PDB file of C-alpha atoms and ligand atoms in Angstrom:
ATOM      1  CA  UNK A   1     157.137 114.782 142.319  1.00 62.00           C
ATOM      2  CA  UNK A   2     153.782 115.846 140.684  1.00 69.00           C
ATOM      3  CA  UNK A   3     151.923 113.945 138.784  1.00 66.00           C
ATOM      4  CA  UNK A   4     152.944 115.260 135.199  1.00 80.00           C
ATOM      5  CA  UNK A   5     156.198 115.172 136.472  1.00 90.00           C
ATOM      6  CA  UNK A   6     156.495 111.085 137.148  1.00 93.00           C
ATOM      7  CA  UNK A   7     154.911 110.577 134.020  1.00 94.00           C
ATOM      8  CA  UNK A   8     157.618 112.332 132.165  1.00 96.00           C
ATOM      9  CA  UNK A   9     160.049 110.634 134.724  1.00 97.00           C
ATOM     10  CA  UNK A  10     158.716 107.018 133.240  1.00 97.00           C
ATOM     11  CA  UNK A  11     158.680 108.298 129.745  1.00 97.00           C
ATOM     12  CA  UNK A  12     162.361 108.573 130.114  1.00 98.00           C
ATOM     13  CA  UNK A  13     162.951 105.222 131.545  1.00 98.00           C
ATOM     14  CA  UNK A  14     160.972 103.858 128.971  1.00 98.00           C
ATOM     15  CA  UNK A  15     163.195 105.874 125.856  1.00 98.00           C
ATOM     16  CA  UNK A  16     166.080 104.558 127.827  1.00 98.00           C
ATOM     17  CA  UNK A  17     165.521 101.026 127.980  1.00 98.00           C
ATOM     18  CA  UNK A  18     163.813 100.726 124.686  1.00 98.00           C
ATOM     19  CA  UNK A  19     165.716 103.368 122.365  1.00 98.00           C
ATOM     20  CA  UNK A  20     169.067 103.427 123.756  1.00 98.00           C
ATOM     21  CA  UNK A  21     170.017 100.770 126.178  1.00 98.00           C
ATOM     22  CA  UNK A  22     168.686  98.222 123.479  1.00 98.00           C
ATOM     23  CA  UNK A  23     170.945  99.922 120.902  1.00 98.00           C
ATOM     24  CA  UNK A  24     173.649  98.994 122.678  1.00 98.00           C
ATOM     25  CA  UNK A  25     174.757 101.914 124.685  1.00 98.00           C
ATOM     26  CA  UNK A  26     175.993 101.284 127.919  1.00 98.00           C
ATOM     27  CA  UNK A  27     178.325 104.090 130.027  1.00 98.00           C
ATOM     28  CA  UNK A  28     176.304 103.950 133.186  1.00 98.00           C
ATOM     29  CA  UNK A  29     176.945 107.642 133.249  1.00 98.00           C
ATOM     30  CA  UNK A  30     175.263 108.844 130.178  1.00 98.00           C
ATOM     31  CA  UNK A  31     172.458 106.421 130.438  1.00 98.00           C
ATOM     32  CA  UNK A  32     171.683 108.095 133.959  1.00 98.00           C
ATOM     33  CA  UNK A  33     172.154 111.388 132.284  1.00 98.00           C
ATOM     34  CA  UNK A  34     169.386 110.405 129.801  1.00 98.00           C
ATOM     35  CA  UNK A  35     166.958 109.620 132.476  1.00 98.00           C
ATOM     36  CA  UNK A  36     167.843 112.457 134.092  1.00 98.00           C
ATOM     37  CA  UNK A  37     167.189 115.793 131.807  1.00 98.00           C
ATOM     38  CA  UNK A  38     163.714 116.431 131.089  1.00 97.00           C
ATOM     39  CA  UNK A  39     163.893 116.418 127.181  1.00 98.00           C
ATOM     40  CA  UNK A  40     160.360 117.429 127.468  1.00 97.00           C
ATOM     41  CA  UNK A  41     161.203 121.362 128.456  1.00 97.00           C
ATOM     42  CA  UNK A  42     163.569 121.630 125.354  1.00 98.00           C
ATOM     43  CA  UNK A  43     160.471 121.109 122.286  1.00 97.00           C
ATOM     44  CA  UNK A  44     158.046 123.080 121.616  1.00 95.00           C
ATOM     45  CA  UNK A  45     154.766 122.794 123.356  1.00 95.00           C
ATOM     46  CA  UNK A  46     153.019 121.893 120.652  1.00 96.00           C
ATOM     47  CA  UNK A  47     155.440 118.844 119.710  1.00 97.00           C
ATOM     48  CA  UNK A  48     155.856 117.532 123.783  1.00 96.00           C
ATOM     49  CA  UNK A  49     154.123 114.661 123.935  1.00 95.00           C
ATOM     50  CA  UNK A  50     156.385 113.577 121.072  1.00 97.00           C
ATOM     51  CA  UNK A  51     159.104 114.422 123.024  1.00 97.00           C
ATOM     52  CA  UNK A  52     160.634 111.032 124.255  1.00 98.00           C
ATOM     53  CA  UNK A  53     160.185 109.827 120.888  1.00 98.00           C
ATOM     54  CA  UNK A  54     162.433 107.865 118.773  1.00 98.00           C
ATOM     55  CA  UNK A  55     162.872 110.115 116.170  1.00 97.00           C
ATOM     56  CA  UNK A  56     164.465 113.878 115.704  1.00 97.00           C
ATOM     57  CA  UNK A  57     161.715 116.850 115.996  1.00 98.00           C
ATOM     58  CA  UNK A  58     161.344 120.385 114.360  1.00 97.00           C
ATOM     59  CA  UNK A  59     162.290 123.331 117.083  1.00 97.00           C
ATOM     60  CA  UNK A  60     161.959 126.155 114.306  1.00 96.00           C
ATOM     61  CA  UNK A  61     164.139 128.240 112.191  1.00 97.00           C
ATOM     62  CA  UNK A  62     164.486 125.021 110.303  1.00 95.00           C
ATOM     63  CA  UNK A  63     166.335 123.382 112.634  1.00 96.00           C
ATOM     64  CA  UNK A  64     166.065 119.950 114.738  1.00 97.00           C
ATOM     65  CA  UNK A  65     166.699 118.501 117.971  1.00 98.00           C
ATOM     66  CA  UNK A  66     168.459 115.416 117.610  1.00 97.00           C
ATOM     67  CA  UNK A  67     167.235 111.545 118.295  1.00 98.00           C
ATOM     68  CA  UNK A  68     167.405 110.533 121.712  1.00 98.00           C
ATOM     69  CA  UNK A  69     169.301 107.835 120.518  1.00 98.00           C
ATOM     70  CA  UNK A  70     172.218 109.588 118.326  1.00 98.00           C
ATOM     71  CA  UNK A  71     172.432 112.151 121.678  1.00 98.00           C
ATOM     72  CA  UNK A  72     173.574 109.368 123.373  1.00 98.00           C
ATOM     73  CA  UNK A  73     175.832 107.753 121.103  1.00 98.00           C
ATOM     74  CA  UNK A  74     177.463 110.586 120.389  1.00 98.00           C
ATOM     75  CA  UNK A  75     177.631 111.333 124.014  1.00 98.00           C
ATOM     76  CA  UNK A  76     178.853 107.752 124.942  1.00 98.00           C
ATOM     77  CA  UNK A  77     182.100 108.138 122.308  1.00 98.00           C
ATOM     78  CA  UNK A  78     182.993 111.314 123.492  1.00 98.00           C
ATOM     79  CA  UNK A  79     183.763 109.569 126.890  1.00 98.00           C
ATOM     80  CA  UNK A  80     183.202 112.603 128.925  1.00 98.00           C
ATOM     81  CA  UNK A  81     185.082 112.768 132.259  1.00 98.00           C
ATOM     82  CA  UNK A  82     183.809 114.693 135.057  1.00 98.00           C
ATOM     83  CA  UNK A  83     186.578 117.328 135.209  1.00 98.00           C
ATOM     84  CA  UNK A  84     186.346 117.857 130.840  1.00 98.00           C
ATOM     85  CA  UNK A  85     185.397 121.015 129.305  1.00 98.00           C
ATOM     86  CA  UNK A  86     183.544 120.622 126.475  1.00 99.00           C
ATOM     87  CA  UNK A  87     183.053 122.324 123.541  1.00 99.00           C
ATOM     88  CA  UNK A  88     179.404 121.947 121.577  1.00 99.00           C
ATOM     89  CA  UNK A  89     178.954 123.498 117.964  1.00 98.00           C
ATOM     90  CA  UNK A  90     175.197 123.595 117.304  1.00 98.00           C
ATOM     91  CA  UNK A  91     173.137 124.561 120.501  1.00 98.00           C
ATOM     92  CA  UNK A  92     169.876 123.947 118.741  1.00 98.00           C
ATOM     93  CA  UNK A  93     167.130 123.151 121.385  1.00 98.00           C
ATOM     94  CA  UNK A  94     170.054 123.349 124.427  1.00 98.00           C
ATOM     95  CA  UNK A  95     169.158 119.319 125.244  1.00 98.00           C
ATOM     96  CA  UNK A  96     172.135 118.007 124.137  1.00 98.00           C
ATOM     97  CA  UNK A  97     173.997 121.002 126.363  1.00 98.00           C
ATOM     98  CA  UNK A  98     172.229 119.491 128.780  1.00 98.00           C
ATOM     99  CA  UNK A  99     173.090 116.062 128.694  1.00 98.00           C
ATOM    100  CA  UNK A 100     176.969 117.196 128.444  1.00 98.00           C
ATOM    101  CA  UNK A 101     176.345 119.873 131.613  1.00 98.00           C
ATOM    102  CA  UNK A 102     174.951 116.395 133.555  1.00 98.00           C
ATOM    103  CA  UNK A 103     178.641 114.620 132.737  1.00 98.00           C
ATOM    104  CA  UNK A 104     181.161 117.501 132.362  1.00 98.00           C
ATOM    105  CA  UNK A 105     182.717 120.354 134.734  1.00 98.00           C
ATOM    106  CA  UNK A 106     181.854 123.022 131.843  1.00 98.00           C
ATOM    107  CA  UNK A 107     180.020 123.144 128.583  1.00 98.00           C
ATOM    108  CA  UNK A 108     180.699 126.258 126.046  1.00 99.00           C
ATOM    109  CA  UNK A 109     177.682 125.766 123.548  1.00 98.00           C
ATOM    110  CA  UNK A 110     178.102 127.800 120.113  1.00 98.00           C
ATOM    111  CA  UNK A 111     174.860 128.370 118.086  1.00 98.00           C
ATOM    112  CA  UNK A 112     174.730 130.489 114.404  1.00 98.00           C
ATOM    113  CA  UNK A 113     170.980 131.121 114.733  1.00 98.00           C
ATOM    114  CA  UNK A 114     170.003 134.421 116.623  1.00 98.00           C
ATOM    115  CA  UNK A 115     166.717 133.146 117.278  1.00 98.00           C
ATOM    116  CA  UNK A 116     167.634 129.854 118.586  1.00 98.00           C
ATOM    117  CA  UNK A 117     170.694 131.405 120.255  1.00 98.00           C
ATOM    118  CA  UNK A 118     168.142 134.458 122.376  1.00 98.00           C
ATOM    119  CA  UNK A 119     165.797 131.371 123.079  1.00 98.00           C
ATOM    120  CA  UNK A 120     167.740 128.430 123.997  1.00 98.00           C
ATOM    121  CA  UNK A 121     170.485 130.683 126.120  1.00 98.00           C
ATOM    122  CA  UNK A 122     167.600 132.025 128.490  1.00 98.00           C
ATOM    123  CA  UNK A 123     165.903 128.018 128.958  1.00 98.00           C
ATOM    124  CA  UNK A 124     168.619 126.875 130.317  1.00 98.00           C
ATOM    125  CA  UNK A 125     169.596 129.843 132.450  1.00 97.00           C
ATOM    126  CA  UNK A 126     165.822 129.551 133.680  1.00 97.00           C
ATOM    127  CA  UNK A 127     166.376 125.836 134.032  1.00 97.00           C
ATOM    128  CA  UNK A 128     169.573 126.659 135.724  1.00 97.00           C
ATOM    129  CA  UNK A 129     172.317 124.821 133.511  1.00 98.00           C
ATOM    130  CA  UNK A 130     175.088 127.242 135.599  1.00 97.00           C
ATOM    131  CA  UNK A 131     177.857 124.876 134.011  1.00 98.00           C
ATOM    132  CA  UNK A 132     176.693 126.003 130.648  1.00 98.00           C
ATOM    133  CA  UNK A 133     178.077 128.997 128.831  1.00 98.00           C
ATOM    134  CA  UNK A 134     176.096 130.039 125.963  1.00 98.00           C
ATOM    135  CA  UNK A 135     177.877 131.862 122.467  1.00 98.00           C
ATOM    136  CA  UNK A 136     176.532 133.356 119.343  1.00 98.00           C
ATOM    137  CA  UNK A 137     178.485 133.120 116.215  1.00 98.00           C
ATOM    138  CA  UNK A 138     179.899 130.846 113.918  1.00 98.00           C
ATOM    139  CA  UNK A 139     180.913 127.351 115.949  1.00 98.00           C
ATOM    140  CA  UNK A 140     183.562 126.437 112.930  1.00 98.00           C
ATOM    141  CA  UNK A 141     186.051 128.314 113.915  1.00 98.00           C
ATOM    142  CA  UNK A 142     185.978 127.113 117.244  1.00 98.00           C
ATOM    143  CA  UNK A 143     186.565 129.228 120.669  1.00 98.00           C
ATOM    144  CA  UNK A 144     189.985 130.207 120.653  1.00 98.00           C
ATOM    145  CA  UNK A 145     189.988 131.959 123.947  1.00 97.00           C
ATOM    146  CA  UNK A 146     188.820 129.160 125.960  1.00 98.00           C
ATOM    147  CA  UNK A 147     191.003 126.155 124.499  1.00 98.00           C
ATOM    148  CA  UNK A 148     192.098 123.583 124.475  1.00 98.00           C
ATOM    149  CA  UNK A 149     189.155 121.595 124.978  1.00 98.00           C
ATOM    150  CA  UNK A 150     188.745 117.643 126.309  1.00 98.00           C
ATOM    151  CA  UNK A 151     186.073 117.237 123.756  1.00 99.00           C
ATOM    152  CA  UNK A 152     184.448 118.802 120.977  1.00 99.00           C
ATOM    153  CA  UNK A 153     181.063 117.460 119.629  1.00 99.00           C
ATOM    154  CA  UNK A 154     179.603 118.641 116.413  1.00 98.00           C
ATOM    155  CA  UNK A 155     176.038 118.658 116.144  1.00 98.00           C
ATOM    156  CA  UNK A 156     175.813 119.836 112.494  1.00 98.00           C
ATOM    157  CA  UNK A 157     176.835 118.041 109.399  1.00 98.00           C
ATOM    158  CA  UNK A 158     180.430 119.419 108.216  1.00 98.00           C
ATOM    159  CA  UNK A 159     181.593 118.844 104.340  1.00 98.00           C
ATOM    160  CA  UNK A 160     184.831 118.141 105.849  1.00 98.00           C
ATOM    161  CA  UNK A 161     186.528 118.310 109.383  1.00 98.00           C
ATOM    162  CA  UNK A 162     187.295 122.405 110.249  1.00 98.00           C
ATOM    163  CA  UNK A 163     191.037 122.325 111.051  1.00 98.00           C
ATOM    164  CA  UNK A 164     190.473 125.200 113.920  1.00 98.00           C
ATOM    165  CA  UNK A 165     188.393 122.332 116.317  1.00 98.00           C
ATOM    166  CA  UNK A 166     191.314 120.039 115.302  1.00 98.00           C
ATOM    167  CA  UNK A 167     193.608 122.343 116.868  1.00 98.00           C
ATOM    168  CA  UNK A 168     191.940 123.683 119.945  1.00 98.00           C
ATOM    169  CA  UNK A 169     191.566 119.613 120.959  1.00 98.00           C
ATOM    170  CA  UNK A 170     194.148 119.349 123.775  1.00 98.00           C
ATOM    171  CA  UNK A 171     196.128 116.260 123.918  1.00 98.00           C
ATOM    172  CA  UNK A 172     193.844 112.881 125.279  1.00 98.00           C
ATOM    173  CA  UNK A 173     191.008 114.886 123.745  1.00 98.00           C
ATOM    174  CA  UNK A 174     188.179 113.675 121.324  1.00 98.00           C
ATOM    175  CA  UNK A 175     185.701 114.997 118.665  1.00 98.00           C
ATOM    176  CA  UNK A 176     182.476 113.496 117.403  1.00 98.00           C
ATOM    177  CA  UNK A 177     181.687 114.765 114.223  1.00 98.00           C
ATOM    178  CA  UNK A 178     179.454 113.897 111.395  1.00 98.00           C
ATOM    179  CA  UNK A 179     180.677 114.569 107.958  1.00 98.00           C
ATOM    180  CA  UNK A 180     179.887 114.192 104.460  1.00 98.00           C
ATOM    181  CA  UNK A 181     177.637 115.307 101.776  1.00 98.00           C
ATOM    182  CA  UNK A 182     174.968 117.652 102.622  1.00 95.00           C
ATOM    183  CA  UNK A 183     172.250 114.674 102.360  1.00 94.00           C
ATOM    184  CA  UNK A 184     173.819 112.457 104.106  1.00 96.00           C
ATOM    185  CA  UNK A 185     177.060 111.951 106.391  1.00 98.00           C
ATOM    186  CA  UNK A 186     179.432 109.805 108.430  1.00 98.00           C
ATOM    187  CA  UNK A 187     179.772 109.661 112.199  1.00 98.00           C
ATOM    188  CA  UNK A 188     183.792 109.870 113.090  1.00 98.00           C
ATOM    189  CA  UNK A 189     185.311 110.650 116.098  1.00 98.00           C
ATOM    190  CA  UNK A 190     188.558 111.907 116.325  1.00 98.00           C
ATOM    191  CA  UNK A 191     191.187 111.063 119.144  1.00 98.00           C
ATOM    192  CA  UNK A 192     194.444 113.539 119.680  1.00 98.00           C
ATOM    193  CA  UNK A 193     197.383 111.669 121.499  1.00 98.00           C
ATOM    194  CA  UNK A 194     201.501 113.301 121.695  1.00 97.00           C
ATOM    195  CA  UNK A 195     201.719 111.167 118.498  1.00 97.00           C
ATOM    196  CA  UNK A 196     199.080 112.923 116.427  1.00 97.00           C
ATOM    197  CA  UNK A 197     195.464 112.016 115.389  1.00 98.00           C
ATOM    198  CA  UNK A 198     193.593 108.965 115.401  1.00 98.00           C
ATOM    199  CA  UNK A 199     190.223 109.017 113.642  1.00 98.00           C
ATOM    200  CA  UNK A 200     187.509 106.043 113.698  1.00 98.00           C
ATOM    201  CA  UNK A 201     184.001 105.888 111.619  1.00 98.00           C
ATOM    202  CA  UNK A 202     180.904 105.426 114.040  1.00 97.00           C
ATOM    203  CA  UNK A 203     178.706 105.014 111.179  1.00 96.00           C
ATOM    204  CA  UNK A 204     176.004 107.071 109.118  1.00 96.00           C
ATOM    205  CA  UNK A 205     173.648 109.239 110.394  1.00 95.00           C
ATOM    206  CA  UNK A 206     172.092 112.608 108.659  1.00 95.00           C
ATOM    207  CA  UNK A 207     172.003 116.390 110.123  1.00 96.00           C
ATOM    208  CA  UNK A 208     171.326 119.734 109.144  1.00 95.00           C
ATOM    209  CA  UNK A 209     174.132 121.612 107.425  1.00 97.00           C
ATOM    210  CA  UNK A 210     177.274 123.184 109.393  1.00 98.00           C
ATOM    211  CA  UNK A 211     176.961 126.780 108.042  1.00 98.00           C
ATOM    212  CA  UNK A 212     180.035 128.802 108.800  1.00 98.00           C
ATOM    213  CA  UNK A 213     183.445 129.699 107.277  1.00 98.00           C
ATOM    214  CA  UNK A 214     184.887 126.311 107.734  1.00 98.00           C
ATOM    215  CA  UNK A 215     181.376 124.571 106.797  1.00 98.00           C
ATOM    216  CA  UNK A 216     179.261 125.203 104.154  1.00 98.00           C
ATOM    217  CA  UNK A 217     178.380 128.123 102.493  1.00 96.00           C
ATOM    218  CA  UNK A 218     175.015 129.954 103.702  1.00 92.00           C
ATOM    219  CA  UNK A 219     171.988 129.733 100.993  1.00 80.00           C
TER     220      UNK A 219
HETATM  221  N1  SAM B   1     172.497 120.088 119.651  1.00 75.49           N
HETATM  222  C1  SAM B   1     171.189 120.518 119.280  1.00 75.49           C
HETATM  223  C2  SAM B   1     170.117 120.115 120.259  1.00 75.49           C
HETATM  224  O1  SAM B   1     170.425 119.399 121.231  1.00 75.49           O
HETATM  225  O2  SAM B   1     168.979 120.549 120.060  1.00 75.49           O
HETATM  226  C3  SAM B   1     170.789 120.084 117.905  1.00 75.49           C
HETATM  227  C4  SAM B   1     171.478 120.858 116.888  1.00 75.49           C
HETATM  228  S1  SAM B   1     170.742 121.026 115.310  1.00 75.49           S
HETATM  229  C5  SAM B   1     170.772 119.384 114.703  1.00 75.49           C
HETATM  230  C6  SAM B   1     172.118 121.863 114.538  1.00 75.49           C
HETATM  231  C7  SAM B   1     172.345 123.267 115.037  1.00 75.49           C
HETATM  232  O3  SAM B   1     173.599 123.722 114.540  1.00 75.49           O
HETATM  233  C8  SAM B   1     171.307 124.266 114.555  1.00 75.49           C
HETATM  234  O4  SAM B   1     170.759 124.937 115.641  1.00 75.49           O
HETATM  235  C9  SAM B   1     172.116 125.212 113.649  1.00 75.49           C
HETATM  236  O5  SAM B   1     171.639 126.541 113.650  1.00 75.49           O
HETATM  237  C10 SAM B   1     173.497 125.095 114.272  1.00 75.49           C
HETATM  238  N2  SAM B   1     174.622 125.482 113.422  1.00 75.49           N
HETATM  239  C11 SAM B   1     174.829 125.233 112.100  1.00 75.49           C
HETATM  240  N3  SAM B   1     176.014 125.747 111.717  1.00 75.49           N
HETATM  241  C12 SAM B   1     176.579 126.302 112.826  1.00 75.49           C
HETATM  242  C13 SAM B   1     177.803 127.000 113.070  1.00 75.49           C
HETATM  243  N4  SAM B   1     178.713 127.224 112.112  1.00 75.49           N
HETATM  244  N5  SAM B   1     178.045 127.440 114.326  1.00 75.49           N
HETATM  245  C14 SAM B   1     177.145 127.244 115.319  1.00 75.49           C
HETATM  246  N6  SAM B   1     175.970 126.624 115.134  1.00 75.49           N
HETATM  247  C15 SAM B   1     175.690 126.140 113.914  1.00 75.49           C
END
C-alpha cells in the first residue's frame, strides 16, 4: 500500500476505535466494514482531510454525508445478512452504499438530486461497487419492481413513515428511519414479522429533509 494510502488506512482505525467502537457499536461485521471503505474518496477534495472526522460534512447541492458514527449505528440495527438486499433512500455521497455493498448481496440506492445522482452513480462504478445499483427519482415511494426488500434504510429525515417502504419490507425485514420535525427527528427502526410490525426508538439524531410524495413537500 502507498504511503497516502496507510495513512488513510490508520485514519480509519483510529475513527473506529475512537468514534464508533467507543460508542458502543459492536457487530464485528460492520466495524470491519468501517475500516474497510475509504470514506476519504466519497468528500470533496477540498473537505478530505476532514474526512474521518467525527462530524457530518457538506458534499454540495446542500446536502451532507452522514457522521461516521450514525453510518454505523444505523448500519449495526439494520442487522444486515450477507444474502439481504437492501434498499437505501438518499444516495448522497454513495459512502453509506458503500458500507451496505461491504455487508449485503445487493444494494439498490435511490437519490432525488440529479447532480448528486450523475456524480455519485459514476464514483462508485469507477470504484467498482458492482453490488450497487444506482436510481434517480423519488426514494419515498420505494422500488416496487425489485421488492420485497430485507432492509430498508432511510438516510433523510421523513415527517412520518411512507407506507410504500412499509410494504415492500418482506417478512423478517427491518427499516431504520429517522423521523420527525424538519429540525430535528427520531431514530426508529421498524421490524416486519407474520404477526405485523414492531417498531423501536434508537434515539435522536437530525438530517436533511426527505423530499418526495410521501415526504415533505419541495421548497
Ligand atoms: N446516504 C448518504 C451518504 O452516505 O452520503 C447521505 C444522504 S444525505 C444525508 C440525504 C440524501 O437524501 C440527499 O442526497 C438528498 O438529496 C436525498 N433525498 C432526499 N429526499 C429524497 C427522496 N425522496 N428520494 C431519494 N433521495 C432523497
Amino acid at each position: 500500500m502507498e504511503i497516502s494510502g496507510r495513512r488513510y488506512q490508520r485514519l480509519r482505525e483510529s475513527m473506529v476505535k475512537n468514534q464508533i467502537e467507543a460508542r458502543g457499536i459492536k457487530d464485528p461485521r460492520v466495524l470491519d466494514a468501517m475500516r474497510t471503505v475509504p470514506r476519504h474518496e466519497f468528500v470533496n477534495e477540498s473537505l478530505i482531510d476532514q474526512a474521518y472526522n467525527d462530524h457530518p460534512l457538506p458534499i454540495g447541492e446542500q446536502q451532507t454525508i452522514s457522521q461516521p458514527y450514525i453510518v454505523a449505528l444505523m448500519t449495526e440495527a439494520l442487522q444486515v445478512d450477507q444474502d439481504d438486499r437492501v434498499l437505501e433512500i438518499g444516495t448522497g455521497s454513495g459512502y453509506q452504499a458503500a458500507v451496505l455493498a461491504e455487508l449485503a448481496y445487493r444494494v439498490y440506492t435511490i437519490e432525488r438530486n440529479r447532480t448528486l445522482y450523475d456524480r455519485t452513480r459514476q464514483i462508485l462504478e469507477k470504484m467498482g461497487y458492482y453490488n450497487i445499483v444506482c436510481r434517480y427519482g423519488d426514494g419515498t415511494i420505494g422500488c416496487k419492481e425489485e421488492a420485497p426488500f430485507d432492509a430498508i434504510l432511510v438516510t433523510a429525515g421523513a415527517p412520518e413513515i411512507p407506507k410504500p417502504l412499509v410494504d415492500q419490507l418482506d417478512v423478517g425485514g427491518r427499516m431504520v428511519i429517522p423521523v420527525g420535525s424538519s429540525s430535528s427527528q427520531m431514530l426508529v427502526k421498524l421490524y416486519r414479522d407474520e404477526k405485523g410490525i414492531h417498531q423501536t426508538d434508537l434515539g435522536g439524531c437530525r438530517f436533511v429533509k426527505l423530499i418526495g410524495q410521501r415526504g415533505w413537500k419541495a421548497e
